[in-house]
Coordinates of C-alpha atoms in Angstrom, one line a residue:
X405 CA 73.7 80.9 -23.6
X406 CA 75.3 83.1 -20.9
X407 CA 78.6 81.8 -19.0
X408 CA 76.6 80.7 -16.0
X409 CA 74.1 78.7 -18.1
X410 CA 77.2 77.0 -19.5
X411 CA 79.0 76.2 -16.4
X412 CA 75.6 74.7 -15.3
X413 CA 75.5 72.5 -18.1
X414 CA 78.7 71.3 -17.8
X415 CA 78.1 70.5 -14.1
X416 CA 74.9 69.0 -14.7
X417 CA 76.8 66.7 -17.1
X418 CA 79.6 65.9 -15.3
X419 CA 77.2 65.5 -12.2
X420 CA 75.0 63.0 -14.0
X421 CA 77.7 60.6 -14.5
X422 CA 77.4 57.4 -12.7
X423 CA 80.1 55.3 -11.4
X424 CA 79.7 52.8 -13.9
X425 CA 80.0 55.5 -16.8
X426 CA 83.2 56.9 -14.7
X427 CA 84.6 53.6 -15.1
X428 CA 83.9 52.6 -18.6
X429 CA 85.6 56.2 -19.8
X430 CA 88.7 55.7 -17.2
X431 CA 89.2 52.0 -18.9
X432 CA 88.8 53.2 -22.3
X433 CA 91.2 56.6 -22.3
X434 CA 93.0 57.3 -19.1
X435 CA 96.6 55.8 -19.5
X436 CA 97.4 55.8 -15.0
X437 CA 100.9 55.9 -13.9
X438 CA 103.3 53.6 -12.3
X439 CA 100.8 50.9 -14.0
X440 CA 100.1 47.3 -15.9
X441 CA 96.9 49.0 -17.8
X442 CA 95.3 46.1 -18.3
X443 CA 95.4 45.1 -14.1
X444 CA 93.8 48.1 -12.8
X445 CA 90.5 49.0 -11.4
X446 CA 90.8 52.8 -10.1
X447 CA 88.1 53.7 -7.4
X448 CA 85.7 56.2 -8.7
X449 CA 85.3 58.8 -6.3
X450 CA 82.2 61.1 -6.3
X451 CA 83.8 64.3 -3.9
X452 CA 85.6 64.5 -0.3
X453 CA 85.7 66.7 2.3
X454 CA 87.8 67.3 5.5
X455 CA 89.8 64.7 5.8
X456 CA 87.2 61.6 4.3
X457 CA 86.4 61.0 0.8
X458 CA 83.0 59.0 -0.5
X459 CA 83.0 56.6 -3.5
X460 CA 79.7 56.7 -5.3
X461 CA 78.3 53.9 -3.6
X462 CA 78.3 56.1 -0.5
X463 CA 80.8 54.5 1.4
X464 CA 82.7 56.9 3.1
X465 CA 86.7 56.7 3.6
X466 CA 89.2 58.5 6.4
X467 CA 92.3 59.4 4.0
X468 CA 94.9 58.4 5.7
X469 CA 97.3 58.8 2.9
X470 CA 95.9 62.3 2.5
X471 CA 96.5 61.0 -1.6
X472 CA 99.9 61.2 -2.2
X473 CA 100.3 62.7 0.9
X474 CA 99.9 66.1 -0.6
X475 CA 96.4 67.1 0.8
X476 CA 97.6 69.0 3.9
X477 CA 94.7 71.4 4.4
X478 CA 91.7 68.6 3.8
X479 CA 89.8 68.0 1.4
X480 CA 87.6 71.8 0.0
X481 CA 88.7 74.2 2.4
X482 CA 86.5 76.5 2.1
X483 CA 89.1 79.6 2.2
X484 CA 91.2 77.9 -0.9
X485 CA 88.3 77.1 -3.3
X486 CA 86.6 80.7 -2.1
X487 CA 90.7 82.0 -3.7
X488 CA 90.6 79.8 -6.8
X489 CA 87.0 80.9 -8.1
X490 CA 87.9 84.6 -6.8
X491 CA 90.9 84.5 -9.0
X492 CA 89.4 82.8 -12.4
X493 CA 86.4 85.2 -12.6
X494 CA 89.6 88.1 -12.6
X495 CA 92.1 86.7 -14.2
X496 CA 92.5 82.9 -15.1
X497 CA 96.2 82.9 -16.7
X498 CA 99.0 84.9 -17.1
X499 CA 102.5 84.4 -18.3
X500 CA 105.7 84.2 -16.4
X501 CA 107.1 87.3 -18.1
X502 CA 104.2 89.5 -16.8
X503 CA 104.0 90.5 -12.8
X504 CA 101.0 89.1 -11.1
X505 CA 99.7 90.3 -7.9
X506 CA 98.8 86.3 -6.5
X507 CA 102.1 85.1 -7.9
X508 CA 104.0 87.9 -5.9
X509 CA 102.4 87.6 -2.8
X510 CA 102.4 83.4 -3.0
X511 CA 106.2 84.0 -3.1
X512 CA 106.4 86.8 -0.1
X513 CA 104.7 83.9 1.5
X514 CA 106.7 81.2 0.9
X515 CA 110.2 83.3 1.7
X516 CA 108.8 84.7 5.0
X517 CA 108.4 80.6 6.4
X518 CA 111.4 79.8 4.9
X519 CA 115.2 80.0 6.9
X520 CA 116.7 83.7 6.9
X521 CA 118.6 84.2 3.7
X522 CA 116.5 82.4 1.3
X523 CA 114.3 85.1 -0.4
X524 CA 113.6 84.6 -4.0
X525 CA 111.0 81.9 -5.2
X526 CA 111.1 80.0 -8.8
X527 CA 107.9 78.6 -9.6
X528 CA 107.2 75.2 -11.2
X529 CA 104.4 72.7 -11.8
X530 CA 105.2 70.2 -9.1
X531 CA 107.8 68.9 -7.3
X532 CA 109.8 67.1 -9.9
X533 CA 110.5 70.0 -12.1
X534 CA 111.5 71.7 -8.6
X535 CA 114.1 69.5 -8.3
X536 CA 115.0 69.7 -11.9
X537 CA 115.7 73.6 -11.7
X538 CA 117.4 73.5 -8.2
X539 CA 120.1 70.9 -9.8
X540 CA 120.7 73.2 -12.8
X541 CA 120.8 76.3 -10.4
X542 CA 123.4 74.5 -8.2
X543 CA 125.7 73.5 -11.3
X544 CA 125.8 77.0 -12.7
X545 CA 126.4 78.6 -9.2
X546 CA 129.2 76.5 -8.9
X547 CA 131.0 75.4 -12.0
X548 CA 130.6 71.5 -11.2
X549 CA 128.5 68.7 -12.2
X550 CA 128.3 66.2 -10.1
X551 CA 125.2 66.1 -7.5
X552 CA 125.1 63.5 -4.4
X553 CA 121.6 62.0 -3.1
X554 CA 120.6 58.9 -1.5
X555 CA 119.7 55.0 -2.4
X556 CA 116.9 55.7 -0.1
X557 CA 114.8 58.6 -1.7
X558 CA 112.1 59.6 -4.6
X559 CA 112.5 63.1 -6.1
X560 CA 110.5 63.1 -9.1
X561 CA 110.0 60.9 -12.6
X562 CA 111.5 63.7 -14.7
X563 CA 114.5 62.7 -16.3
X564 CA 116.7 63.9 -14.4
X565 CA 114.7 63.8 -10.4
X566 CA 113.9 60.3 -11.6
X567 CA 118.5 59.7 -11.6
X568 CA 118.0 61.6 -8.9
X569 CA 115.8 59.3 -7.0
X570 CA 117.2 55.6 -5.4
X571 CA 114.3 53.7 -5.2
X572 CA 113.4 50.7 -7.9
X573 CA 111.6 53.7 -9.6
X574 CA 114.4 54.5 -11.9
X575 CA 115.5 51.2 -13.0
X576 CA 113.4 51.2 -16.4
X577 CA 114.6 55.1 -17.0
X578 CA 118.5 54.1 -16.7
X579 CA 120.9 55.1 -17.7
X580 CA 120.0 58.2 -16.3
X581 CA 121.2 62.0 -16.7
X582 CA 125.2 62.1 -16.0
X583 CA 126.9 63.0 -12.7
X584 CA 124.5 61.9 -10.3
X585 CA 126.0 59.3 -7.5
X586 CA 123.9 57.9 -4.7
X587 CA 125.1 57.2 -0.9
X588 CA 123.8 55.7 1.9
X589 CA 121.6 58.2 4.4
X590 CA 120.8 57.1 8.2
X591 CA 118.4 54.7 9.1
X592 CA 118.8 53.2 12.3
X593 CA 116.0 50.3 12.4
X594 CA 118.0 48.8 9.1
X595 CA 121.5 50.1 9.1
X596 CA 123.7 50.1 6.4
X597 CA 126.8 51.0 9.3
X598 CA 125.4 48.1 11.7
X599 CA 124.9 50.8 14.0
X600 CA 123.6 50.3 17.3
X601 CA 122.0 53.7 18.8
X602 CA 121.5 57.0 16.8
X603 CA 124.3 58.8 17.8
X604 CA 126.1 55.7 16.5
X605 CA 124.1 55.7 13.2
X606 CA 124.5 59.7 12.7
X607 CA 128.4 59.3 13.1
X608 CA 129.1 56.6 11.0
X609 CA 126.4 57.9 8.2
X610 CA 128.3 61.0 8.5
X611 CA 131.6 59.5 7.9
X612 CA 130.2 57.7 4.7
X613 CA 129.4 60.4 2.4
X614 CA 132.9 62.4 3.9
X615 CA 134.1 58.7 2.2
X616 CA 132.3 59.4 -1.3
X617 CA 133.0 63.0 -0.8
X618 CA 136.3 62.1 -1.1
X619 CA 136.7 59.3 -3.7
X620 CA 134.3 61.1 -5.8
X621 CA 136.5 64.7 -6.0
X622 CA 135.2 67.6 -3.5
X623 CA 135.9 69.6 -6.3
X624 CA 133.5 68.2 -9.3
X625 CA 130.6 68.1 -6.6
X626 CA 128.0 71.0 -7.5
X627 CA 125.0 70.0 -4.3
X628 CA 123.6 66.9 -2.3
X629 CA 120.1 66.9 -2.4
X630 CA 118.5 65.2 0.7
X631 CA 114.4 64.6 1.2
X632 CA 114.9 66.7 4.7
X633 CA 113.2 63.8 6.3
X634 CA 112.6 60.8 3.9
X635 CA 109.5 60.5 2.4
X636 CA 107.5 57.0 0.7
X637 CA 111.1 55.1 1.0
X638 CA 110.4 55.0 4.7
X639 CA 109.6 58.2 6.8
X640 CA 113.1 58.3 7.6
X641 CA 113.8 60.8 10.2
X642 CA 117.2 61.3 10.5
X643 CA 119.7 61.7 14.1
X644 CA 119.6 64.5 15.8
X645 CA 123.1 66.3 14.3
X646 CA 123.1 64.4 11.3
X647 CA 121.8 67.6 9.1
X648 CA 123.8 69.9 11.0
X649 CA 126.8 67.4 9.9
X650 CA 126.0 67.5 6.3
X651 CA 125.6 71.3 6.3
X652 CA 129.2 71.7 7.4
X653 CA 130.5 68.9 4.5
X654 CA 128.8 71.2 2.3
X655 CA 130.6 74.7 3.8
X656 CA 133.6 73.0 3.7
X657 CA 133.8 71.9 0.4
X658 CA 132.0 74.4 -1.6
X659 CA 129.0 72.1 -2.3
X660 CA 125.6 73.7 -2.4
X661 CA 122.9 72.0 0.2
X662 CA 119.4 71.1 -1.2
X663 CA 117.0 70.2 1.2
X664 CA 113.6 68.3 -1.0
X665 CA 111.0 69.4 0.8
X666 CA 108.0 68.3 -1.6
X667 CA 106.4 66.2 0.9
X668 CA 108.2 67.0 4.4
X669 CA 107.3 71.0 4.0
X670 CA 104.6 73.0 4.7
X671 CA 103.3 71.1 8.0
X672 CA 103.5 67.8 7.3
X673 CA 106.4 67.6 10.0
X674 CA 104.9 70.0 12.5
X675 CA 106.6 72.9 10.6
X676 CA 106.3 74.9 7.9
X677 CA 109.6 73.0 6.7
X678 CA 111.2 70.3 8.0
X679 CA 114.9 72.1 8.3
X680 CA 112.9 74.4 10.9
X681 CA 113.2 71.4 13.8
X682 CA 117.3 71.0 13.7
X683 CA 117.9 74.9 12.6
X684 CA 119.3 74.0 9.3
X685 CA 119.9 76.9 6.3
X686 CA 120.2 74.7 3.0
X687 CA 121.1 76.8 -0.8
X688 CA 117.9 75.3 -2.2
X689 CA 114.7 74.0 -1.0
X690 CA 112.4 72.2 -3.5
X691 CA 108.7 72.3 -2.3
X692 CA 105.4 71.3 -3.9
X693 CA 102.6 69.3 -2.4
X694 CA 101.4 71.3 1.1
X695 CA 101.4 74.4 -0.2
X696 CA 98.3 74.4 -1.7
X697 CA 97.7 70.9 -1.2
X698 CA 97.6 70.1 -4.9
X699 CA 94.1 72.3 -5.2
X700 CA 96.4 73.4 -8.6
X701 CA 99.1 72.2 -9.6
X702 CA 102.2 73.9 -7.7
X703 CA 105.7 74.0 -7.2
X704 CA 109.3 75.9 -6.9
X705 CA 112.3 76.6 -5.4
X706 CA 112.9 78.8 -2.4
X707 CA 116.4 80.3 -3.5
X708 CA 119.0 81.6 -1.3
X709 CA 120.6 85.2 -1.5
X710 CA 123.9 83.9 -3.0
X711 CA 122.7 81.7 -5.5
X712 CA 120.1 84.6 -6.6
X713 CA 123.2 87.0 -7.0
X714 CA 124.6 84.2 -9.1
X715 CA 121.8 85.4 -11.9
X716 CA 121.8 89.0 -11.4
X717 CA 123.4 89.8 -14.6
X718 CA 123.3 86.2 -15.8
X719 CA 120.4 84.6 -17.2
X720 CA 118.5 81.7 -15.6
X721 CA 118.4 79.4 -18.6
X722 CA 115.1 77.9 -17.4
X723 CA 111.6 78.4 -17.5
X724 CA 108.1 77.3 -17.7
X725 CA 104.7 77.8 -19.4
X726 CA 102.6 77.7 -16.3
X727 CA 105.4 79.0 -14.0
X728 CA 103.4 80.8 -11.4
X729 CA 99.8 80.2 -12.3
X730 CA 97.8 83.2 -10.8
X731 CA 95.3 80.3 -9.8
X732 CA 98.0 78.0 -8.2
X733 CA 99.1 81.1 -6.5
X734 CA 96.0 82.5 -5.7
X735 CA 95.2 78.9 -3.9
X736 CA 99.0 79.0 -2.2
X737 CA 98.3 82.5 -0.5
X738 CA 94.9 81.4 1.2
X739 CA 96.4 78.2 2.4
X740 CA 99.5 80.0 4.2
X741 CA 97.1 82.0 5.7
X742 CA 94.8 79.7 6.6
X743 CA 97.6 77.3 8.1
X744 CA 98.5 80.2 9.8
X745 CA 95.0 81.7 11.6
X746 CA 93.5 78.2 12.1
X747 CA 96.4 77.0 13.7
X748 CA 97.4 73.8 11.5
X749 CA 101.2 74.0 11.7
X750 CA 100.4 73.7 16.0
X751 CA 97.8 71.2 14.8
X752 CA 100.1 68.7 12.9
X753 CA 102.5 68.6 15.8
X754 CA 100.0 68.2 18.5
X755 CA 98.8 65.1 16.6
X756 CA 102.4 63.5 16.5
X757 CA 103.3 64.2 20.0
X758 CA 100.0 63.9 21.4
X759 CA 97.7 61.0 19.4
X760 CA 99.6 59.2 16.8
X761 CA 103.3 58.8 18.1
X762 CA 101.9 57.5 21.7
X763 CA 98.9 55.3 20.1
X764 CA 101.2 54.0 17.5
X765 CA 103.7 53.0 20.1
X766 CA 100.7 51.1 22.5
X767 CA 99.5 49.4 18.7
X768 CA 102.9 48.3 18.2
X769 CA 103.2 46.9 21.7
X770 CA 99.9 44.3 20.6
X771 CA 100.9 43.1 17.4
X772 CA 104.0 41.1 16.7
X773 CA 104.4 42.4 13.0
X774 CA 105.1 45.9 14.0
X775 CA 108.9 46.2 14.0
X776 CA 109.1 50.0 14.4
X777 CA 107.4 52.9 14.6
X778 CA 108.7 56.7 13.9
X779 CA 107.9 60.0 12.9
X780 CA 106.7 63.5 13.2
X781 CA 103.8 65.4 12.6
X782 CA 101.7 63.6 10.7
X783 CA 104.3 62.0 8.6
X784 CA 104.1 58.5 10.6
X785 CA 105.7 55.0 9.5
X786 CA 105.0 51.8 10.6
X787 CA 107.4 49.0 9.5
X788 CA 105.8 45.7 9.4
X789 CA 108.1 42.3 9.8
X790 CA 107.7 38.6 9.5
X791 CA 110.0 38.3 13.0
X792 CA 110.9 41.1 15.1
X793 CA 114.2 39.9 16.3
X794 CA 115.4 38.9 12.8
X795 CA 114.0 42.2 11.4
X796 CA 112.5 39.9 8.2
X797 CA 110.4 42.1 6.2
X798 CA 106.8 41.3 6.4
X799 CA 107.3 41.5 2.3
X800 CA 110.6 41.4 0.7
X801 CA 111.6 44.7 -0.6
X802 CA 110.3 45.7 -4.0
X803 CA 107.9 42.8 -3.9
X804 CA 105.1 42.5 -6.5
X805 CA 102.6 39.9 -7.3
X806 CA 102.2 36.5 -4.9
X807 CA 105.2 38.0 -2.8
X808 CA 103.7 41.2 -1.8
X809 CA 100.4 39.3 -1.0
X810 CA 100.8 40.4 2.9
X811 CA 100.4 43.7 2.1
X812 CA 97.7 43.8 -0.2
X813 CA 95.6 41.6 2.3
X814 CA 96.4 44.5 5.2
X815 CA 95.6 47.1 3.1
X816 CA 92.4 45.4 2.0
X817 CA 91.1 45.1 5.6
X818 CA 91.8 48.8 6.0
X819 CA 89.7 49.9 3.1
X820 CA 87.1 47.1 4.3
X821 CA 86.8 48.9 7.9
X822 CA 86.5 52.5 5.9
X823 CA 90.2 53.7 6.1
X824 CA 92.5 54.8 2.9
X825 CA 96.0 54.0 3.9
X826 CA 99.3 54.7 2.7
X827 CA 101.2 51.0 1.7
X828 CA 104.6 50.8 0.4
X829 CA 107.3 47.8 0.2
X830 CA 106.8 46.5 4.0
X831 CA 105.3 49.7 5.6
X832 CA 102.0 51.1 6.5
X833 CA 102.4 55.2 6.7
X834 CA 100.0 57.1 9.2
X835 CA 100.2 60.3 7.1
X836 CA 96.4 62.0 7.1
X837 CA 95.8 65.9 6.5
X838 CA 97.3 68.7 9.1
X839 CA 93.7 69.5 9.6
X840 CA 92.2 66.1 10.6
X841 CA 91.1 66.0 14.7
X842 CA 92.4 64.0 17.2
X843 CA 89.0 62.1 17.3
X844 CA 89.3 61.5 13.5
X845 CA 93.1 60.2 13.9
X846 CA 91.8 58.0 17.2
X847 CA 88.9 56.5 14.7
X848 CA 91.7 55.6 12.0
X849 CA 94.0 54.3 14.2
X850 CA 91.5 52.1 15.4
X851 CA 90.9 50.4 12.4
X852 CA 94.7 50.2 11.7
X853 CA 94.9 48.4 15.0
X854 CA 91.9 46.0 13.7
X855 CA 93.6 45.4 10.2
X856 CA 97.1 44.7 11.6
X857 CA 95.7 41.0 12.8
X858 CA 95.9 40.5 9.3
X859 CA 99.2 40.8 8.8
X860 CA 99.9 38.9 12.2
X861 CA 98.8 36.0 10.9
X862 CA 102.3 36.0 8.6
X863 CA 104.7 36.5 11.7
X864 CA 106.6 33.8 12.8

């Protein structure tokens, strides 16, 4: 049997498959995270493309979650899976220790988008062991151990992105790897500083982590790690100033800067990273997700000159099997381009300035469970509450089972009217693909408008 007979049967197999046989196998072998096993019913989905996917019943969804928010080019770009299927037939895996013609050029990419000064690129598999290696990189640059992030944040479920991380997420994994202490970031529609305006939230935020800066010893503090703008734990973007503040904590003090851009980067905010819209240099950024939309698993850290030097004649005690995969590469190098003649990154902001930020703001205006709205790009949140003076969550936070009831019920009118959306805790994120059109984001917010009667019917 030659290769292409082979890869025709296996197609023709995998092809035949009906939903029901998709089901049977996922129930009887595929262990899904974050997950009660036995209380699970996964979607079987037949293929996608653009920004929609299709079930096998031929119902047909607008992904406006673009999955885990990583899909940034759509679904089968044609110029990314043209790069993957170029690359196997030439050469399908290499190791790290070998140069490779994709894996250089992914990371002349990936340092030409990035801030002046940060020109090296460490490859990983995803965005947790990113965060993983920036840590270790930031301790052995500086001599110190501790690392700051916020309650407010998800960075990974490695074991030590998952200390990293404040959400309930790392509450079964604790205790966690040692030195990590969390802080309070800005977040004006909930403040922790019963703030009042931004500039009042970005001062007083500010002002905090100088506290634990203090109480917790300048000197035994290797990095804070920041998600640039916050990701699931609320699309959180922060006061004008508040970055720039941070930045000059860390100069003063000696503490590296790592800016966790695994699902802010590569044009989910209208950029290709987030740090681009306040001017901001961090040490480290982590990235993943956008920038190759998961096509193949791919991730790394964008390393600045100083920290580089720090390895010169040292070695980096770190590494991977798959560091660099000359088909995850091969995938990153036709997305940048793409992004870059097709316009995306212009495409992602136009959407946020021009379609979802002024619709979302007219939606909230009809519905008295929105409590707030904000974003950029197409990274969009929409907080839902019980009472909009009180603030009262339209769930409480962390809620599960009869508690988060609310929620489910929105999200199930969404899917009902065709859309895939993006639930977590209280909010409803607007974050489809950089590609989708303003006609496609106008359809889905339509149906978001529709499902949000639903969770009307819970306000006070």
């Amino acid at each position: 049997m030659t290769d292409i007979d082979h890869r025709t049967v296996v197609a023709a197999h995998l092809e035949a498959m009906d939903e029901e046989q998709v089901r049977a196998l996922d129930r009887d072998h595929v262990f899904h995270s974050w997950s009660a096993q036995g209380l699970i019913d996964p979607l079987p989905i037949a293929r996608a493309q653009g920004s929609y996917f299709w079930d096998y019943s031929g119902t047909r969804y607008l992904d406006f979650s673009s999955q885990l928010v990583n899909v940034n080019i759509g679904y089968n770009h044609p110029k990314v899976v043209a790069a993957i299927q170029e690359q196997a037939a030439r050469l399908a895996t290499i190791s790290p220790a070998f140069a490779n013609d994709a894996r250089s050029e992914a990371a002349r990419l990936i340092t030409e988008v990035a801030p002046d000064g940060l020109s090296a690129v460490f490859f990983t598999n995803g965005g947790a062991e990113a965060n993983e290696n920036a840590i270790r990189m930031a301790r052995l640059h500086t001599g110190r151990h501790k690392v700051l992030a916020t309650y407010r944040s998800y960075h990974g479920a490695t074991a030590g992105a998952i200390t990293l991380t404040g959400d309930p997420r790392r509450w079964p994994s604790e205790p966690g790897v040692a030195g990590i202490v969390h802080f309070w970031g800005p977040y004006t529609y909930r403040s922790a500083f019963h703030s009042e305006s931004e500039e009042q939230e970005r001062d007083r935020a500010l002002q905090h982590l100088r506290d634990t800066i203090m109480v917790e010893g300048a000197h035994t503090i290797a990095a804070i790690i920041l998600e640039t703008v916050v990701g699931t734990n609320g699309i959180l973007v922060p006061p004008d100033g508040y970055l720039q503040g941070v930045r000059d904590l860390c100069d003063e003090h000696g503490i590296m800067l790592i800016a966790d851009e695994v699902m802010a980067g590569f044009g989910r905010c209208g950029e290709w990273f987030a740090v681009d819209r306040w001017g901001i240099r961090p040490d480290l950024i982590t990235f993943a997700k956008g920038v190759n939309s998961g096509y193949v698993p791919l991730g790394g850290v964008v390393i600045s000159d100083e920290i580089r030097a720090t390895f010169d004649q040292r070695a980096f005690p770190g590494g991977l099997t798959y560091s660099g995969h000359p088909l995850a590469c091969a995938s990153a190098v036709a997305s940048i381009n793409a992004f870059r003649e097709e316009g995306i990154i212009e495409n992602a902001r136009m959407l946020g300035t021009d379609v979802i930020g002024p619709r979302l703001r007219e939606i909230a205006a009809r519905h008295p469970s929105v409590g707030d709205v904000r974003g950029l790009g197409v990274f969009w949140a929409v907080e839902l509450v019980r009472d909009r003076d009180t603030r009262e969550p339209l769930v409480p936070y962390n809620a599960a089972g009869e508690s988060a009831r609310p929620m489910v019920a929105f999200a199930a009118a969404c899917k009902q009217r065709g859309l895939w959306p993006f639930t977590h805790f209280n909010r409803t994120h607007v974050v489809p693909p950089c590609t989708t059109t303003p006609a496609e984001v106008l359809e889905g917010l339509a149906i978001l408008d529709e499902a949000l009667d639903v969770a009307d019917e819970h306000t006070a």
